[in-house]
Amino acid sequence: MDPHHKRNQLLSLAGMCAIVLFLLYAQTYGTSYDVRILNNCALFIILAVSYNLINGVTGQFSLEPNAFVAIGAYTSALLTLTPMEKEISFIIEPIIWPLSVIHIPFIFSLIAEGVVTAIFGFIMGFPVFRVRGDYLAIVTLGFGEVVRVVANNAQTVTNGPLGLKGLAPYTNLWWSWGFAIFTVFMISRLVKSSYGRALKAVKYDESAAEAVGINTFWHKMLAFTCSAFFEGVGGGLLAHLITTISPTLFTFFLTFNLLIMIVMGGLGSITGSIIAAVFVTWGSEVLRFVEEPMHLGFIDIPPVPGMRMVIFSLILIFLMIFARNGIMGTREFTWNGVIDWIQKYVKPAGKGT
Amino acid sequence: MDVTILLQQFINALSLGSLYGLIAIGYTMVYGILRLINFAHGDIMMMGCFFAFYGIFMFSLSWWASFVIAIVLTAVLGIMIDRGAYRPVRNAPRISALITAIGVSFLLENVGLVVFGGRPKGFPRPEFLGTIHELWGVRFLGLLIWTPLVTLLLLAFILFVVYRTRVGRAMRCISFDMETTRLMGVDVNRIVAITFAIGSAVAAAGGILWAMKYPQINPLMGIIPGLKAFVAAVLGGIGNVTGAMAGGLLLGFAEIFLVAINPDLAGYRDAIAFAILILILLFRPSGLMGEKLPE
């Protein structure tokens, strides 16, 4: 065991308190814009960390998170809307029977959408993990498209292209950050466990992993289903943050954003995913200025909507060419690492040697 | 279904299928050589359409001059993408190359949105392609007959290049073993560039035909045809040019006829391709005409 276990636990606790205090501060003194960005950060931490579990840790490059997020969002929306609201929303075709009367509190809906998405991920895993590599990417991308097309057409369940409106804005800083911390905790526990080591073995050499007795198929399924669970809950939180969902929200674009995050953070590093999720969410707000009209001396630049995505695409290509490991590579944040680092740089100066 | 409708649908399916096939050829050639899914292929096709569009409306070229120039420019674009984005990651893990390709795809789409604007633009149709012919009670656009003919011509050209020229032999060698081919003194980078040029040029031709069929273009138009053409390439056995064309036709026929038989499926048309993809990977991962699935 780590001799510093107790100290590290205390430090973690202190860190948690610092986050809570910060959120309290943001809640009281922050503008609604600040709160919104913080909420977005937390949601993208949930989505990026769980996406990283399958893509980075297990090394199965897949492109389906938009499907999982969509399923989570629709499930939670259909469960928390009151029967009355549903009747008003579904103007073209009425909603089918069991869904029309179900109405459960937000917290149970979070669990339900996680479970529903996990079941979906589990079923989807059977065909998906028959293939590897590029094919895996395309098949999962295909699933994402299929879910979007179904959401667009299954009028009696999803209300088609009209989407679902008027969800109660349940998601606040406590829900989003609380669940973000829970996700990070659960996934880092999973990665550190023997299952996690098996997942890493699958990433580095699937045949070798099989040779030492790891059932690679079921380990991939485990990672995939876990990832689906958390993405589903993230989707539910997202739905109750923006309060309106429609199929256009869950295109490949969402997956692309998450992909940038996990690649920037380093495929396989939870810490990296968190840093990059915050960085990209915050950065895309900061970068808004590039889309606004500018006056540079004599030249007036008209507003160019869409410029931010050009920048992000370029960042992704540059990362792949020049910095394939991202910010963290596969390293993780640990208190031991931080303290070693401090001792390395602070102590010699203190001794004056 | 009576015979007239059947014939009508047959013509629709033939032209749609040959468009999928044309776009699929580019995928299959690049994959055959580099084992890289060129995600940006659909967007390269989109760029081809915009080059042709601006050729006609901005530089007032005649339609055929504009089409030829657009095809050449798209080929150059393909070479530039290979040189700028794919060559630096050629020796990196395959996943890095795939992520780069996704980045290039988004880059083209968003550059398209910034430069061309998101509003759809009407695409012109030359007179003789826009006239409606009638044969045995079947009415169709001239375009629907020309599309398969052009496709056949391009397919013949590509088969000639791949199987009857030195460059083609080098391409087949590289897909077999890149390292050994390099040792034999073949300039691999040059051959890859030529492959990208041919693939992109054919995509541009397919894109222009596509744009004339649904006479409007926008910067995101390449996504769905691109994905479906990839499915067509897998269906036919990836790496196999004839297979890609066969897969494209099969996909076109499946889409048109499934919807014709059951019109309720119309909304799910875009999902049919992916359902086929999932089935084919489950039961015959090497595709219809392919050999062994590369790992």
XYZ file of C-alpha atoms in Angstrom:
648
model
C 0.000 0.000 0.000
C 0.967 3.583 -0.533
C 2.436 4.981 2.720
C 0.934 8.373 1.941
C -2.564 6.965 1.545
C -4.003 8.915 4.476
C -2.376 12.178 3.455
C -3.626 11.780 -0.117
C -7.151 11.122 1.083
C -7.028 14.296 3.159
C -5.712 16.241 0.193
C -8.527 14.879 -1.975
C -11.033 15.902 0.637
C -9.513 19.375 0.769
C -9.654 19.569 -3.010
C -13.303 18.574 -2.947
C -14.029 21.297 -0.352
C -12.254 23.816 -2.557
C -14.485 22.837 -5.503
C -17.611 23.124 -3.353
C -16.540 26.552 -2.079
C -15.779 27.663 -5.602
C -19.189 26.504 -6.825
C -20.860 28.258 -3.898
C -18.993 31.408 -4.826
C -19.959 31.044 -8.499
C -23.576 30.394 -7.557
C -23.803 33.518 -5.426
C -21.661 36.032 -7.283
C -21.420 34.655 -10.830
C -23.625 35.883 -13.658
C -25.972 33.383 -15.278
C -23.490 33.273 -18.159
C -20.697 32.131 -15.806
C -22.962 29.532 -14.262
C -23.923 28.260 -17.705
C -20.275 27.862 -18.729
C -19.495 26.043 -15.490
C -22.433 23.715 -16.105
C -21.227 23.066 -19.626
C -17.726 22.334 -18.301
C -19.118 19.749 -15.895
C -21.243 18.096 -18.579
C -18.352 17.888 -20.976
C -16.163 16.451 -18.220
C -18.749 13.678 -17.762
C -19.001 13.011 -21.490
C -15.279 13.273 -22.251
C -14.161 11.101 -19.327
C -16.651 8.368 -20.161
C -15.855 8.572 -23.879
C -12.188 8.320 -22.980
C -12.856 5.068 -21.134
C -13.670 3.265 -24.362
C -11.485 5.241 -26.782
C -8.450 6.005 -24.696
C -8.202 3.448 -21.914
C -9.463 0.438 -23.857
C -8.138 1.723 -27.157
C -11.299 0.899 -29.112
C -11.676 3.886 -31.382
C -15.417 4.410 -31.633
C -17.576 7.345 -32.687
C -20.925 6.763 -31.008
C -21.249 9.156 -28.033
C -23.825 11.264 -29.850
C -26.046 8.179 -29.980
C -25.670 7.521 -26.250
C -26.185 11.148 -25.324
C -29.284 11.275 -27.524
C -30.751 8.162 -25.938
C -30.042 9.476 -22.442
C -31.504 12.872 -23.231
C -34.691 11.498 -24.810
C -35.210 8.954 -22.041
C -34.886 11.531 -19.310
C -37.044 14.055 -21.135
C -39.823 11.538 -21.675
C -39.674 10.492 -18.040
C -39.709 13.920 -16.415
C -42.260 15.683 -18.613
C -45.728 15.561 -17.100
C -48.470 13.744 -19.072
C -50.103 17.120 -19.653
C -46.952 18.661 -21.158
C -46.488 15.647 -23.394
C -50.012 15.956 -24.712
C -49.351 19.584 -25.622
C -45.973 18.829 -27.221
C -47.051 15.923 -29.401
C -49.240 17.837 -31.797
C -48.717 15.821 -34.970
C -49.142 12.323 -33.599
C -49.986 11.457 -29.998
C -47.377 9.761 -27.851
C -47.660 5.982 -27.423
C -49.313 4.585 -24.334
C -46.881 3.714 -21.523
C -44.803 6.814 -22.093
C -47.839 9.085 -22.114
C -48.643 8.479 -18.454
C -45.203 7.915 -16.894
C -43.872 10.774 -14.857
C -41.060 10.295 -12.341
C -38.851 12.654 -10.338
C -35.602 13.935 -11.829
C -33.253 11.862 -9.691
C -34.900 8.561 -10.633
C -34.931 9.609 -14.253
C -31.141 10.048 -14.088
C -30.740 6.458 -12.973
C -33.295 5.230 -15.499
C -31.639 6.946 -18.444
C -28.242 5.607 -17.410
C -29.648 2.100 -17.276
C -31.534 2.422 -20.566
C -28.452 3.744 -22.350
C -26.271 1.057 -20.794
C -28.676 -1.641 -22.003
C -28.618 -0.103 -25.451
C -24.818 0.009 -25.378
C -24.703 -3.602 -24.246
C -26.906 -4.764 -27.117
C -25.033 -2.595 -29.598
C -21.736 -4.031 -28.377
C -22.452 -7.492 -29.775
C -22.303 -6.520 -33.453
C -19.855 -3.658 -32.876
C -17.064 -5.688 -31.294
C -17.113 -8.241 -34.047
C -14.893 -5.787 -35.907
C -11.811 -3.773 -35.019
C -9.939 -0.654 -35.971
C -11.348 1.557 -38.712
C -14.403 -0.645 -39.131
C -15.273 -0.210 -35.493
C -15.154 3.544 -36.008
C -17.452 3.400 -39.017
C -19.955 0.982 -37.492
C -20.279 3.066 -34.344
C -20.599 6.181 -36.475
C -23.347 4.350 -38.348
C -25.146 3.631 -35.089
C -24.967 7.313 -34.246
C -26.605 8.156 -37.556
C -29.253 5.468 -37.126
C -30.211 6.822 -33.705
C -30.486 10.317 -35.150
C -32.620 9.120 -38.065
C -34.869 7.164 -35.717
C -35.226 10.182 -33.428
C -36.228 12.178 -36.488
C -38.849 9.692 -37.643
C -40.323 7.893 -34.646
C -42.996 10.561 -34.218
C -44.919 8.733 -31.541
C -41.945 8.445 -29.217
C -39.606 11.350 -29.905
C -41.993 13.859 -31.489
C -39.816 13.768 -34.614
C -37.970 16.852 -35.807
C -40.042 19.073 -33.503
C -38.216 17.643 -30.530
C -39.271 17.966 -26.919
C -39.709 21.381 -25.412
C -40.318 22.870 -22.015
C -38.269 20.524 -19.856
C -37.895 21.736 -16.290
C -34.403 23.236 -15.826
C -33.411 20.843 -13.047
C -29.715 20.784 -13.876
C -27.832 23.252 -11.711
C -24.223 23.472 -10.596
C -24.737 20.890 -7.845
C -26.249 18.254 -10.094
C -23.764 18.740 -12.893
C -20.600 19.021 -10.808
C -21.789 16.416 -8.332
C -22.278 13.964 -11.108
C -19.049 14.994 -12.819
C -17.113 14.202 -9.634
C -19.005 10.923 -9.258
C -18.166 9.972 -12.869
C -14.497 10.796 -12.476
C -14.365 8.884 -9.188
C -16.095 5.784 -10.546
C -14.142 5.660 -13.784
C -10.785 6.213 -12.103
C -11.627 3.432 -9.631
C -12.508 1.196 -12.559
C -9.281 2.048 -14.380
C -7.192 1.352 -11.281
C -8.860 -1.987 -10.595
C -7.786 -5.290 -12.121
C -10.475 -4.755 -14.761
C -8.814 -1.469 -15.663
C -5.439 -3.163 -16.071
C -7.098 -5.717 -18.321
C -8.602 -2.890 -20.381
C -5.158 -1.338 -20.820
C -3.793 -4.702 -21.846
C -6.483 -4.899 -24.519
C -5.387 -1.486 -25.748
C -1.713 -2.291 -26.097
C -1.926 -5.764 -27.549
C -5.170 -7.584 -27.953
C -3.646 -10.933 -28.879
C -1.235 -10.828 -25.939
C -4.090 -9.914 -23.610
C -6.045 -12.870 -24.896
C -2.990 -15.082 -24.418
C -2.704 -14.236 -20.721
C -6.308 -15.185 -20.218
C -8.215 -11.929 -20.553
C -11.545 -12.326 -22.258
C -11.103 -9.337 -24.532
C -14.668 -9.324 -25.845
C -16.272 -9.072 -22.419
C -13.779 -6.493 -21.235
C -14.545 -4.318 -24.235
C -18.229 -4.799 -23.515
C -17.653 -3.756 -19.900
C -15.923 -0.544 -20.935
C -18.523 0.157 -23.605
C -21.484 -0.391 -21.295
C -19.968 1.734 -18.521
C -19.216 4.453 -21.006
C -22.821 4.241 -22.244
C -24.187 4.535 -18.716
C -22.315 7.747 -17.949
C -22.944 9.275 -21.359
C -26.632 8.530 -20.932
C -26.779 10.302 -17.588
C -24.733 13.146 -19.096
C -27.318 13.334 -21.863
C -30.129 13.580 -19.322
C -28.358 16.389 -17.484
C -27.751 18.129 -20.813
C -31.456 17.850 -21.698
C -32.466 19.462 -18.416
C -29.868 22.162 -18.799
C -30.904 23.415 -22.216
C -34.557 22.365 -21.672
C -35.226 21.748 -25.387
C -33.988 18.747 -27.317
C -34.315 17.857 -30.966
C -32.475 15.408 -33.233
C -30.277 18.188 -34.676
C -28.562 18.469 -31.311
C -27.126 14.967 -31.499
C -25.271 14.943 -34.786
C -21.699 13.834 -35.373
C -20.724 17.370 -34.411
C -21.141 16.489 -30.731
C -18.890 13.460 -31.126
C -16.341 15.627 -32.894
C -16.204 18.038 -29.949
C -15.668 15.180 -27.534
C -13.045 13.688 -29.811
C -11.063 16.943 -29.776
C -11.224 16.927 -25.987
C -9.959 13.408 -25.449
C -7.293 13.759 -28.121
C -6.114 17.074 -26.705
C -6.051 15.691 -23.179
C -4.249 12.564 -24.245
C -5.999 9.323 -25.180
C -6.129 7.237 -22.036
C -5.644 9.943 -19.419
C -8.650 10.807 -17.260
C -6.878 13.915 -15.958
C -6.142 14.951 -19.501
C -9.780 14.559 -20.504
C -10.887 16.749 -17.612
C -8.350 19.472 -18.381
C -9.167 19.420 -22.073
C -12.950 19.370 -21.486
C -12.686 22.520 -19.380
C -10.173 24.072 -21.739
C -12.236 23.454 -24.898
C -15.534 24.541 -23.318
C -13.995 27.690 -21.916
C -11.822 28.240 -24.981
C -14.752 28.114 -27.365
C -16.352 30.924 -25.351
C -13.145 32.952 -25.376
C -12.778 32.381 -29.118
C -16.159 33.977 -29.776
C -14.342 37.185 -30.651
C -13.103 35.675 -33.933
C -16.685 35.505 -35.161
C -17.467 39.101 -34.310
C -16.836 42.084 -36.566
C -13.379 43.558 -35.988
C -11.801 46.895 -36.682
C -8.098 46.663 -37.341
C -6.987 50.191 -38.125
C -8.274 50.853 -41.614
C -9.617 47.380 -42.273
C -13.057 46.323 -41.132
C -13.485 42.568 -40.899
C -17.114 41.474 -41.190
C -18.396 38.848 -38.737
C -17.577 35.301 -39.795
C -19.823 32.722 -38.125
C -18.257 29.277 -38.070
C -14.674 30.485 -37.695
C -14.298 28.783 -34.316
C -14.904 25.357 -35.782
C -12.267 26.033 -38.425
C -9.828 26.747 -35.607
C -10.819 23.601 -33.722
C -10.446 21.439 -36.818
C -6.986 22.890 -37.393
C -6.097 22.251 -33.747
C -7.110 18.603 -34.122
C -4.983 18.148 -37.250
C -2.001 19.918 -35.667
C -2.302 17.819 -32.522
C -2.214 14.661 -34.602
C 0.793 15.782 -36.606
C 2.906 17.475 -33.935
C 1.677 16.450 -30.487
C 0.105 13.047 -30.708
C 0.197 12.512 -26.959
C -1.872 15.544 -26.081
C -1.463 17.373 -22.809
C -1.065 14.408 -20.489
C -0.247 11.430 -22.698
C -1.379 8.491 -20.612
C -0.156 10.002 -17.345
C -2.538 10.780 -14.501
C -2.704 13.370 -11.798
C -1.745 11.976 -8.390
C -1.043 13.749 -5.129
C 2.262 11.869 -4.879
C 3.250 13.226 -8.246
C 2.346 16.771 -7.260
C 4.264 16.584 -3.975
C 7.318 15.052 -5.623
C 7.211 17.837 -8.144
C 6.983 20.492 -5.431
C 9.830 18.897 -3.463
C 11.955 18.720 -6.563
C 11.607 22.388 -7.352
C 11.114 23.985 -3.939
C 13.443 22.143 -1.558
C 16.781 22.772 -3.255
C 15.999 26.479 -3.295
C 15.129 26.379 0.433
C 18.380 24.644 1.336
C 20.290 27.168 -0.659
C 22.579 24.562 -2.196
C -46.236 -2.547 -58.702
C -46.903 -2.123 -62.405
C -44.191 -2.207 -65.033
C -44.020 1.540 -65.658
C -43.354 2.336 -62.032
C -40.883 -0.516 -61.854
C -38.975 0.889 -64.826
C -39.149 4.369 -63.372
C -37.677 3.166 -60.098
C -35.098 1.143 -61.977
C -33.801 4.286 -63.701
C -33.785 6.204 -60.418
C -31.910 3.416 -58.689
C -29.416 3.076 -61.518
C -28.456 6.757 -61.424
C -28.361 6.954 -57.620
C -26.365 3.738 -57.412
C -23.820 4.851 -59.966
C -23.312 8.098 -58.034
C -22.629 6.139 -54.843
C -20.300 3.949 -56.852
C -18.381 6.896 -58.286
C -17.770 8.355 -54.849
C -16.965 4.922 -53.442
C -14.152 4.454 -55.969
C -12.127 7.215 -54.290
C -12.597 5.634 -50.873
C -11.671 2.205 -52.026
C -8.544 3.335 -53.911
C -7.192 5.302 -50.955
C -8.061 2.565 -48.490
C -6.547 -0.077 -50.696
C -3.226 1.721 -50.690
C -2.967 3.446 -47.324
C -5.438 1.482 -45.179
C -6.875 4.885 -44.341
C -10.557 5.772 -44.358
C -10.454 9.158 -46.008
C -13.246 10.725 -43.985
C -12.848 13.918 -45.945
C -13.765 12.246 -49.223
C -17.395 13.388 -49.142
C -16.240 16.913 -48.388
C -13.753 16.826 -51.233
C -16.731 16.016 -53.417
C -18.541 19.033 -51.947
C -15.573 21.263 -52.782
C -15.712 19.996 -56.367
C -19.341 21.105 -56.619
C -18.527 24.566 -55.313
C -15.585 24.944 -57.701
C -17.937 24.163 -60.578
C -20.599 26.491 -59.189
C -18.241 29.444 -58.874
C -16.708 28.657 -62.246
C -20.098 29.175 -63.843
C -21.409 32.078 -61.800
C -18.341 34.040 -60.831
C -16.126 33.545 -63.871
C -18.984 33.057 -66.359
C -17.373 29.987 -67.872
C -19.392 27.658 -70.033
C -20.598 24.630 -68.105
C -18.203 22.107 -69.620
C -15.141 24.316 -69.103
C -16.223 24.943 -65.566
C -16.715 21.222 -64.887
C -13.306 20.335 -66.290
C -11.602 23.055 -64.267
C -13.491 22.010 -61.132
C -12.395 18.406 -61.569
C -8.765 19.461 -62.027
C -8.898 21.796 -59.020
C -10.433 19.060 -56.869
C -7.655 16.683 -57.898
C -5.135 19.334 -56.823
C -7.013 19.748 -53.549
C -6.801 15.999 -52.997
C -3.033 16.082 -53.510
C -2.707 19.056 -51.165
C -4.683 17.300 -48.429
C -2.512 14.235 -48.771
C 0.661 16.309 -48.671
C -0.396 18.605 -45.825
C -2.323 16.336 -43.507
C -1.934 12.657 -44.310
C 1.717 12.332 -45.250
C 2.975 13.628 -41.874
C 0.997 10.916 -40.062
C 1.707 8.105 -42.502
C 3.982 6.257 -40.093
C 1.898 7.055 -37.028
C -0.605 4.589 -35.550
C -3.592 4.050 -37.845
C -5.940 5.686 -35.372
C -3.961 8.938 -35.560
C -4.406 8.948 -39.311
C -8.117 8.334 -38.889
C -8.449 11.212 -36.424
C -6.523 13.450 -38.815
C -8.961 12.487 -41.556
C -11.898 13.409 -39.342
C -10.178 16.741 -38.650
C -9.690 17.385 -42.366
C -13.334 16.564 -42.995
C -14.491 19.085 -40.411
C -11.995 21.626 -41.660
C -13.362 21.450 -45.202
C -16.959 21.616 -44.008
C -16.331 24.633 -41.825
C -14.114 26.433 -44.294
C -17.001 25.842 -46.701
C -19.441 27.376 -44.224
C -17.209 30.406 -43.661
C -16.260 31.013 -47.287
C -19.366 29.913 -49.217
C -21.981 30.525 -46.519
C -24.469 27.997 -45.183
C -27.381 28.919 -47.433
C -28.027 26.291 -50.131
C -27.236 27.451 -53.648
C -29.073 26.395 -56.771
C -26.874 24.377 -59.102
C -27.361 24.937 -62.840
C -28.174 22.110 -65.230
C -27.091 22.231 -68.877
C -30.127 22.215 -71.229
C -29.774 18.711 -72.601
C -29.515 17.193 -69.117
C -32.567 19.047 -67.882
C -35.007 17.982 -70.594
C -37.545 15.344 -69.739
C -37.694 12.305 -71.976
C -40.545 9.871 -72.235
C -40.180 6.237 -73.181
C -42.950 3.619 -72.816
C -44.750 5.875 -70.407
C -41.648 6.304 -68.241
C -40.648 9.936 -67.771
C -37.124 10.803 -66.775
C -34.558 13.578 -66.865
C -31.831 13.340 -69.471
C -29.426 13.456 -66.527
C -30.618 10.087 -65.244
C -29.464 8.445 -68.472
C -26.211 10.369 -68.712
C -25.169 9.616 -65.142
C -24.703 5.844 -65.625
C -23.009 6.456 -68.979
C -20.478 8.903 -67.512
C -19.977 6.505 -64.620
C -19.267 3.628 -66.963
C -16.738 5.730 -68.845
C -14.931 6.798 -65.676
C -14.942 3.251 -64.346
C -13.385 2.011 -67.560
C -10.736 4.745 -67.324
C -9.865 3.857 -63.737
C -9.758 0.137 -64.439
C -7.418 0.910 -67.309
C -5.170 2.992 -65.063
C -5.119 0.455 -62.258
C -4.647 -2.698 -64.309
C -2.929 -1.597 -67.509
C -0.407 1.125 -66.612
C 2.853 1.292 -64.682
C 1.309 3.651 -62.154
C -1.508 1.206 -61.618
C 0.895 -1.644 -61.109
C 2.734 0.448 -58.521
C -0.581 1.144 -56.774
C -1.384 -2.540 -56.564
C 2.126 -3.252 -55.286
C 1.835 -0.631 -52.548
C -1.472 -2.032 -51.375
C 0.245 -5.412 -51.178
C 3.364 -4.286 -49.312
C 4.397 -0.657 -49.054
C 7.877 -1.251 -47.631
C 8.937 -3.728 -50.260
C 7.560 -1.520 -53.009
C 9.685 1.324 -51.700
C 12.732 -0.933 -51.735
C 12.017 -1.732 -55.388
C 12.592 1.914 -56.182
C 9.004 3.086 -56.522
C 8.360 6.638 -55.356
C 5.563 5.727 -52.950
C 4.630 9.304 -52.145
C 4.167 10.116 -55.804
C 1.927 7.108 -56.360
C -0.136 7.960 -53.287
C -0.500 11.534 -54.547
C -1.684 10.233 -57.922
C -4.182 7.993 -56.155
C -5.550 10.934 -54.212
C -5.727 12.983 -57.402
C -7.684 10.311 -59.281
C -9.956 9.571 -56.336
C -10.709 13.251 -55.789
C -11.250 13.921 -59.490
C -13.754 11.075 -59.715
C -15.430 12.331 -56.535
C -15.716 15.785 -58.112
C -17.313 14.290 -61.211
C -19.708 12.318 -59.014
C -20.400 15.414 -56.941
C -21.236 17.533 -59.971
C -23.647 14.865 -61.207
C -25.077 14.682 -57.689
C -25.496 18.454 -57.542
C -27.328 18.453 -60.869
C -29.618 15.677 -59.683
C -30.686 17.523 -56.545
C -30.078 20.897 -58.007
C -28.693 22.590 -54.923
C -25.415 22.568 -53.030
C -24.340 23.495 -49.503
C -21.143 22.990 -47.492
C -22.536 20.018 -45.556
C -23.859 18.172 -48.602
C -20.894 15.791 -48.681
C -21.456 14.120 -45.323
C -24.288 11.716 -46.090
C -23.210 10.737 -49.641
C -19.688 10.303 -48.269
C -20.785 7.942 -45.525
C -23.046 5.983 -47.842
C -20.334 5.695 -50.454
C -18.076 4.293 -47.773
C -20.734 1.706 -46.988
C -20.848 0.936 -50.713
C -17.076 0.465 -50.738
C -17.239 -1.942 -47.781
C -20.177 -3.718 -49.369
C -18.210 -4.369 -52.530
C -15.072 -5.382 -50.660
C -12.852 -2.475 -49.818
C -9.812 -2.018 -52.043
C -11.624 -3.380 -55.072
C -12.633 -0.792 -57.708
C -15.207 -2.942 -59.511
C -16.546 -4.014 -56.130
C -17.027 -0.408 -55.088
C -19.125 0.228 -58.180
C -21.135 -2.941 -57.605
C -21.616 -2.009 -53.952
C -22.759 1.464 -54.954
C -25.320 0.083 -57.386
C -26.538 -2.444 -54.855
C -26.935 0.257 -52.229
C -28.783 2.504 -54.686
C -31.165 -0.294 -55.623
C -31.720 -1.304 -51.995
C -32.565 2.262 -50.994
C -34.892 3.022 -53.885
C -36.730 -0.271 -53.903
C -37.149 -0.664 -50.151
C -38.777 2.759 -50.095
C -40.802 1.991 -53.237
C -42.160 -1.213 -51.724
C -42.887 0.328 -48.357
C -43.278 4.129 -48.538
C -43.414 4.318 -44.737
C -39.665 3.748 -44.768
C -39.040 7.009 -46.644
C -37.917 8.815 -43.493
C -35.549 6.003 -42.606
C -33.793 6.025 -45.975
C -30.519 7.281 -44.540
C -30.523 4.471 -41.986
C -30.834 1.709 -44.596
C -27.218 2.066 -45.636
C -25.986 1.667 -42.073
C -28.248 -1.278 -41.416
C -26.715 -2.911 -44.495
C -23.234 -2.022 -43.251
C -23.845 -3.623 -39.878
C -25.273 -6.749 -41.485
C -22.434 -7.074 -43.962
C -19.782 -6.675 -41.261
C -21.539 -9.293 -39.177
C -21.997 -11.932 -41.828
C -19.491 -11.284 -44.575
C -16.890 -8.784 -43.363
C -14.792 -9.109 -46.500
C -17.582 -7.646 -48.625
C -19.177 -9.166 -51.694
C -16.165 -9.122 -53.988
C -13.343 -8.656 -51.519
C -10.876 -11.191 -50.289
C -9.743 -11.096 -46.692
C -10.567 -8.271 -44.329
C -7.349 -6.542 -43.356
C -6.926 -6.167 -39.622
